[in-house]
Short mmCIF file of C-alpha atoms and ligand atoms in Angstrom, two decimals:
data_model
loop_
_atom_site.label_atom_id
_atom_site.label_comp_id
_atom_site.label_asym_id
_atom_site.label_seq_id
_atom_site.Cartn_x
_atom_site.Cartn_y
_atom_site.Cartn_z
CA MET A 1 31.03 21.93 25.30
CA ILE A 2 29.03 18.96 26.48
CA ASN A 3 26.19 19.83 28.86
CA VAL A 4 25.49 17.17 31.39
CA ALA A 5 22.33 16.98 33.56
CA LEU A 6 23.08 15.18 36.82
CA PRO A 7 20.39 14.03 39.25
CA LYS A 8 20.58 16.05 42.43
CA GLY A 9 21.26 13.87 45.52
CA ARG A 10 23.25 10.89 46.60
CA LEU A 11 23.04 9.06 43.27
CA GLY A 12 24.15 12.23 41.45
CA GLU A 13 27.19 12.57 43.68
CA LYS A 14 28.17 8.99 42.89
CA VAL A 15 27.62 9.58 39.20
CA TYR A 16 29.74 12.73 39.34
CA ALA A 17 32.54 10.73 41.04
CA MET A 18 32.37 8.36 38.02
CA PHE A 19 32.76 11.33 35.63
CA GLU A 20 35.69 12.52 37.68
CA LYS A 21 37.42 9.17 37.53
CA ALA A 22 36.64 9.00 33.84
CA GLY A 23 38.71 12.13 33.37
CA TYR A 24 35.89 14.69 33.31
CA GLU A 25 36.54 16.46 36.62
CA CYS A 26 35.16 19.77 37.55
CA PRO A 27 36.56 20.62 41.03
CA ALA A 28 34.31 23.62 41.60
CA ILE A 29 31.39 21.24 41.97
CA LYS A 30 32.71 20.16 45.35
CA GLU A 31 32.59 23.65 46.86
CA ASN A 32 29.75 24.01 49.23
CA THR A 33 27.69 26.58 47.32
CA ARG A 34 24.18 26.88 46.05
CA LYS A 35 25.41 27.15 42.51
CA LEU A 36 23.72 24.85 39.98
CA ILE A 37 26.08 24.98 37.01
CA PHE A 38 29.78 24.04 36.98
CA GLU A 39 32.08 23.99 34.08
CA ASN A 40 35.54 22.78 33.09
CA GLU A 41 36.34 24.72 29.91
CA GLU A 42 39.53 22.82 29.22
CA LYS A 43 37.73 19.43 29.31
CA GLY A 44 34.80 20.85 27.43
CA ILE A 45 32.25 19.78 30.02
CA ARG A 46 29.57 21.57 31.95
CA PHE A 47 27.52 19.88 34.69
CA PHE A 48 24.29 21.00 36.23
CA TRP A 49 22.13 19.57 38.98
CA VAL A 50 18.48 18.95 38.30
CA LYS A 51 15.67 17.12 40.07
CA PRO A 52 16.21 13.41 39.22
CA SER A 53 12.83 13.06 37.56
CA ASP A 54 13.58 16.12 35.37
CA VAL A 55 16.86 14.89 33.85
CA SER A 56 15.17 13.21 30.84
CA ILE A 57 13.17 16.41 30.14
CA TYR A 58 16.39 18.47 29.93
CA VAL A 59 17.97 15.84 27.71
CA GLU A 60 14.96 15.18 25.46
CA ARG A 61 14.69 18.95 24.76
CA GLY A 62 18.39 19.47 24.21
CA ALA A 63 19.02 21.77 27.17
CA ALA A 64 21.46 19.02 28.18
CA ASP A 65 23.36 16.84 25.68
CA ILE A 66 23.59 13.93 28.03
CA GLY A 67 22.34 13.04 31.51
CA VAL A 68 21.78 10.30 34.03
CA ALA A 69 18.29 9.06 34.66
CA GLY A 70 16.75 6.07 36.44
CA LYS A 71 15.31 3.33 34.24
CA ASP A 72 12.02 3.90 36.19
CA ILE A 73 11.75 7.40 34.79
CA LEU A 74 12.63 6.20 31.27
CA LEU A 75 9.99 3.45 31.42
CA GLU A 76 7.34 5.75 32.86
CA TYR A 77 7.70 8.76 30.53
CA SER A 78 9.32 7.13 27.43
CA PRO A 79 11.35 10.26 26.60
CA ASP A 80 12.64 10.44 23.00
CA VAL A 81 16.34 9.96 23.92
CA TYR A 82 19.09 7.45 23.34
CA GLU A 83 19.96 5.18 26.24
CA LEU A 84 23.76 4.81 25.99
CA LEU A 85 24.97 2.95 29.05
CA ASP A 86 23.75 1.08 32.11
CA LEU A 87 25.78 2.58 34.98
CA ASN A 88 24.93 -0.38 37.23
CA MET A 89 24.32 1.97 40.17
CA GLY A 90 21.19 3.29 41.85
CA LYS A 91 19.93 -0.25 41.69
CA CYS A 92 16.51 -1.17 42.89
CA ARG A 93 13.40 -2.81 41.43
CA MET A 94 9.88 -1.78 40.47
CA ALA A 95 7.48 -4.04 42.31
CA VAL A 96 3.90 -4.72 43.29
CA ALA A 97 3.53 -4.80 47.06
CA GLY A 98 0.56 -5.34 49.37
CA LYS A 99 -0.19 -6.02 53.02
CA ASN A 100 1.62 -9.12 54.36
CA GLY A 101 -0.29 -12.15 53.20
CA PHE A 102 -2.15 -10.29 50.46
CA TYR A 103 -3.38 -12.57 47.65
CA ASP A 104 -4.97 -11.33 44.41
CA ASP A 105 -7.90 -13.62 43.75
CA GLY A 106 -8.23 -12.04 40.29
CA VAL A 107 -11.96 -11.46 40.70
CA LYS A 108 -12.65 -7.84 41.71
CA THR A 109 -11.06 -4.88 39.91
CA LEU A 110 -7.68 -4.43 41.61
CA LYS A 111 -7.07 -1.00 43.18
CA VAL A 112 -3.49 0.03 42.47
CA ALA A 113 -1.88 3.12 44.02
CA THR A 114 1.25 4.40 42.33
CA LYS A 115 3.35 7.31 41.12
CA PHE A 116 4.23 5.16 38.07
CA VAL A 117 0.88 5.07 36.27
CA ASN A 118 2.15 4.01 32.89
CA ILE A 119 4.40 1.23 34.21
CA ALA A 120 1.48 -0.12 36.31
CA LYS A 121 -1.03 0.08 33.46
CA ARG A 122 1.30 -1.72 31.01
CA PHE A 123 2.14 -4.37 33.57
CA TYR A 124 -1.46 -5.25 34.34
CA ALA A 125 -2.61 -4.89 30.70
CA SER A 126 0.03 -7.58 29.86
CA LYS A 127 -1.74 -9.85 32.32
CA CYS A 128 -5.21 -8.83 31.17
CA ARG A 129 -5.97 -7.82 34.78
CA ASP A 130 -8.57 -5.14 35.36
CA ILE A 131 -7.33 -2.37 37.56
CA ASP A 132 -8.35 0.95 39.01
CA ILE A 133 -5.34 3.28 39.13
CA ILE A 134 -4.97 5.73 42.00
CA LYS A 135 -2.24 8.23 41.17
CA LEU A 136 -0.31 9.39 44.27
CA ASN A 137 2.74 11.60 44.49
CA GLY A 138 4.50 10.17 47.55
CA SER A 139 4.18 8.01 50.64
CA ILE A 140 2.64 5.39 48.40
CA GLU A 141 2.99 2.72 51.16
CA LEU A 142 0.24 4.36 53.09
CA ALA A 143 -2.42 3.40 50.52
CA PRO A 144 -2.89 -0.31 51.28
CA ILE A 145 -2.48 0.30 55.03
CA LEU A 146 -5.41 2.71 55.00
CA GLY A 147 -7.44 0.72 52.53
CA LEU A 148 -7.11 3.28 49.77
CA SER A 149 -5.76 0.59 47.48
CA ASP A 150 -5.25 -3.19 47.41
CA VAL A 151 -1.65 -2.94 46.22
CA ILE A 152 1.02 -0.41 45.26
CA VAL A 153 3.44 -0.28 42.36
CA ASP A 154 6.57 1.39 43.67
CA ILE A 155 10.32 1.30 43.92
CA VAL A 156 11.82 -1.12 46.40
CA GLU A 157 15.46 -0.68 47.24
CA THR A 158 16.40 -2.23 50.61
CA GLY A 159 12.81 -3.32 51.35
CA THR A 160 12.96 -1.51 54.72
CA THR A 161 10.03 0.83 54.05
CA LEU A 162 7.78 -2.13 53.18
CA LYS A 163 8.97 -4.24 56.13
CA GLU A 164 8.47 -1.43 58.66
CA ASN A 165 4.89 -0.94 57.42
CA ASN A 166 3.92 -4.63 57.36
CA LEU A 167 3.92 -4.77 53.62
CA SER A 168 5.67 -7.17 51.31
CA VAL A 169 6.53 -7.62 47.64
CA VAL A 170 3.90 -9.55 45.70
CA GLU A 171 5.73 -9.51 42.34
CA THR A 172 8.74 -7.86 40.83
CA ILE A 173 7.93 -5.95 37.62
CA VAL A 174 11.42 -4.90 36.41
CA PRO A 175 14.91 -4.27 37.77
CA ILE A 176 15.96 -0.61 37.77
CA SER A 177 19.34 1.12 37.57
CA ALA A 178 20.76 4.47 36.45
CA ARG A 179 21.33 4.96 32.76
CA LEU A 180 23.44 7.45 30.76
CA ILE A 181 21.15 9.01 28.18
CA SER A 182 21.73 11.38 25.27
CA ASN A 183 19.75 13.91 23.27
CA LYS A 184 19.26 12.48 19.78
CA SER A 185 20.56 15.49 17.78
CA SER A 186 23.45 16.11 20.21
CA PHE A 187 24.49 12.52 19.54
CA LYS A 188 24.42 13.18 15.84
CA PHE A 189 26.37 16.45 16.02
CA LYS A 190 28.72 15.74 18.89
CA THR A 191 29.21 12.05 18.26
CA GLU A 192 32.90 11.94 18.96
CA GLU A 193 32.75 13.82 22.25
CA ILE A 194 29.73 11.82 23.48
CA GLU A 195 31.18 8.44 22.44
CA ASN A 196 34.39 9.31 24.18
CA ILE A 197 32.48 10.04 27.41
CA VAL A 198 30.63 6.74 27.05
CA LYS A 199 33.89 4.87 26.55
CA CYS A 200 35.52 6.49 29.61
CA MET A 201 32.40 5.97 31.73
CA LYS A 202 32.10 2.35 30.65
CA ALA A 203 35.55 1.71 32.09
CA GLN A 204 34.23 2.96 35.45
CA VAL A 205 31.11 0.87 35.59
CA LYS A 206 31.40 -1.63 38.43
CA THR A 207 30.26 -5.16 37.75
CA ASP A 208 28.28 -7.19 40.27
CA ASP A 209 30.63 -10.06 41.11
C1 PRP E 301 11.28 5.28 47.47
C2 PRP E 301 10.07 4.44 47.36
C3 PRP E 301 9.94 3.81 48.71
C4 PRP E 301 11.39 3.76 49.15
C5 PRP E 301 11.90 2.35 49.06
O1 PRP E 301 11.00 6.55 47.91
O2 PRP E 301 8.92 5.21 46.99
O3 PRP E 301 9.17 4.63 49.57
O4 PRP E 301 12.19 4.56 48.34
O5 PRP E 301 13.21 2.21 49.59
P1 PRP E 301 13.57 1.03 50.58
O6 PRP E 301 13.13 -0.22 49.95
O7 PRP E 301 15.06 1.09 50.71
O8 PRP E 301 12.89 1.27 51.91
P2 PRP E 301 11.98 7.74 47.86
O9 PRP E 301 12.84 7.75 49.06
O10 PRP E 301 12.71 7.72 46.57
O11 PRP E 301 11.02 8.99 47.97
P3 PRP E 301 9.59 9.29 47.35
O12 PRP E 301 8.61 8.77 48.35
O13 PRP E 301 9.56 10.75 47.22
O14 PRP E 301 9.49 8.58 46.02
#
């Protein structure tokens, strides 16, 4: 049995549809219940829904053999897992944003509000820029508007949230997409099953053109 941690929400539903097309269907998952675990014994697969940012924790600790996590989470928490496949969905970018017209003169310590503390620290360390990190848990866009920070480091998908709040991207840090990840010892002991899933999922990955 391969245990799969899927991210709850819209991305997770798309990811499940990929599994389904790849031949790993589990029809019970579509019933409108509050159940969290679904299994197809014949196909040897069991899915469960977890909070997107928790997927890599389940996989790293082996409670799930494989899972789907955003590259943002993998970069931020560096879980000890294998990254097997870029699913080319859930695409967005990690970016620095500030009030429209913001310019970093590079003189004063830059106040950076973010949920992604490690990504932000690494990014500015690579530029030798002094920063003061302000860790927030949501509604990051408020910080520069209220003067809590100079800039934010956050996910930008359509750009609507920034635009509607008179903010704009200053710099892109890294493109983000959903990745299929595996627990390291699961990969060692269930190599054939996991590689087969990767092969079938790869055939479902949509290219950009
Ligand atoms: C993310 C991010 C932005 C928004 C960007 O938040 O923090 O607020 O999406 O999307 P856009 O460019 O399409 O407007 P999310 O909805 O994931 O919720 P969060 O605030 O809990 O992180």
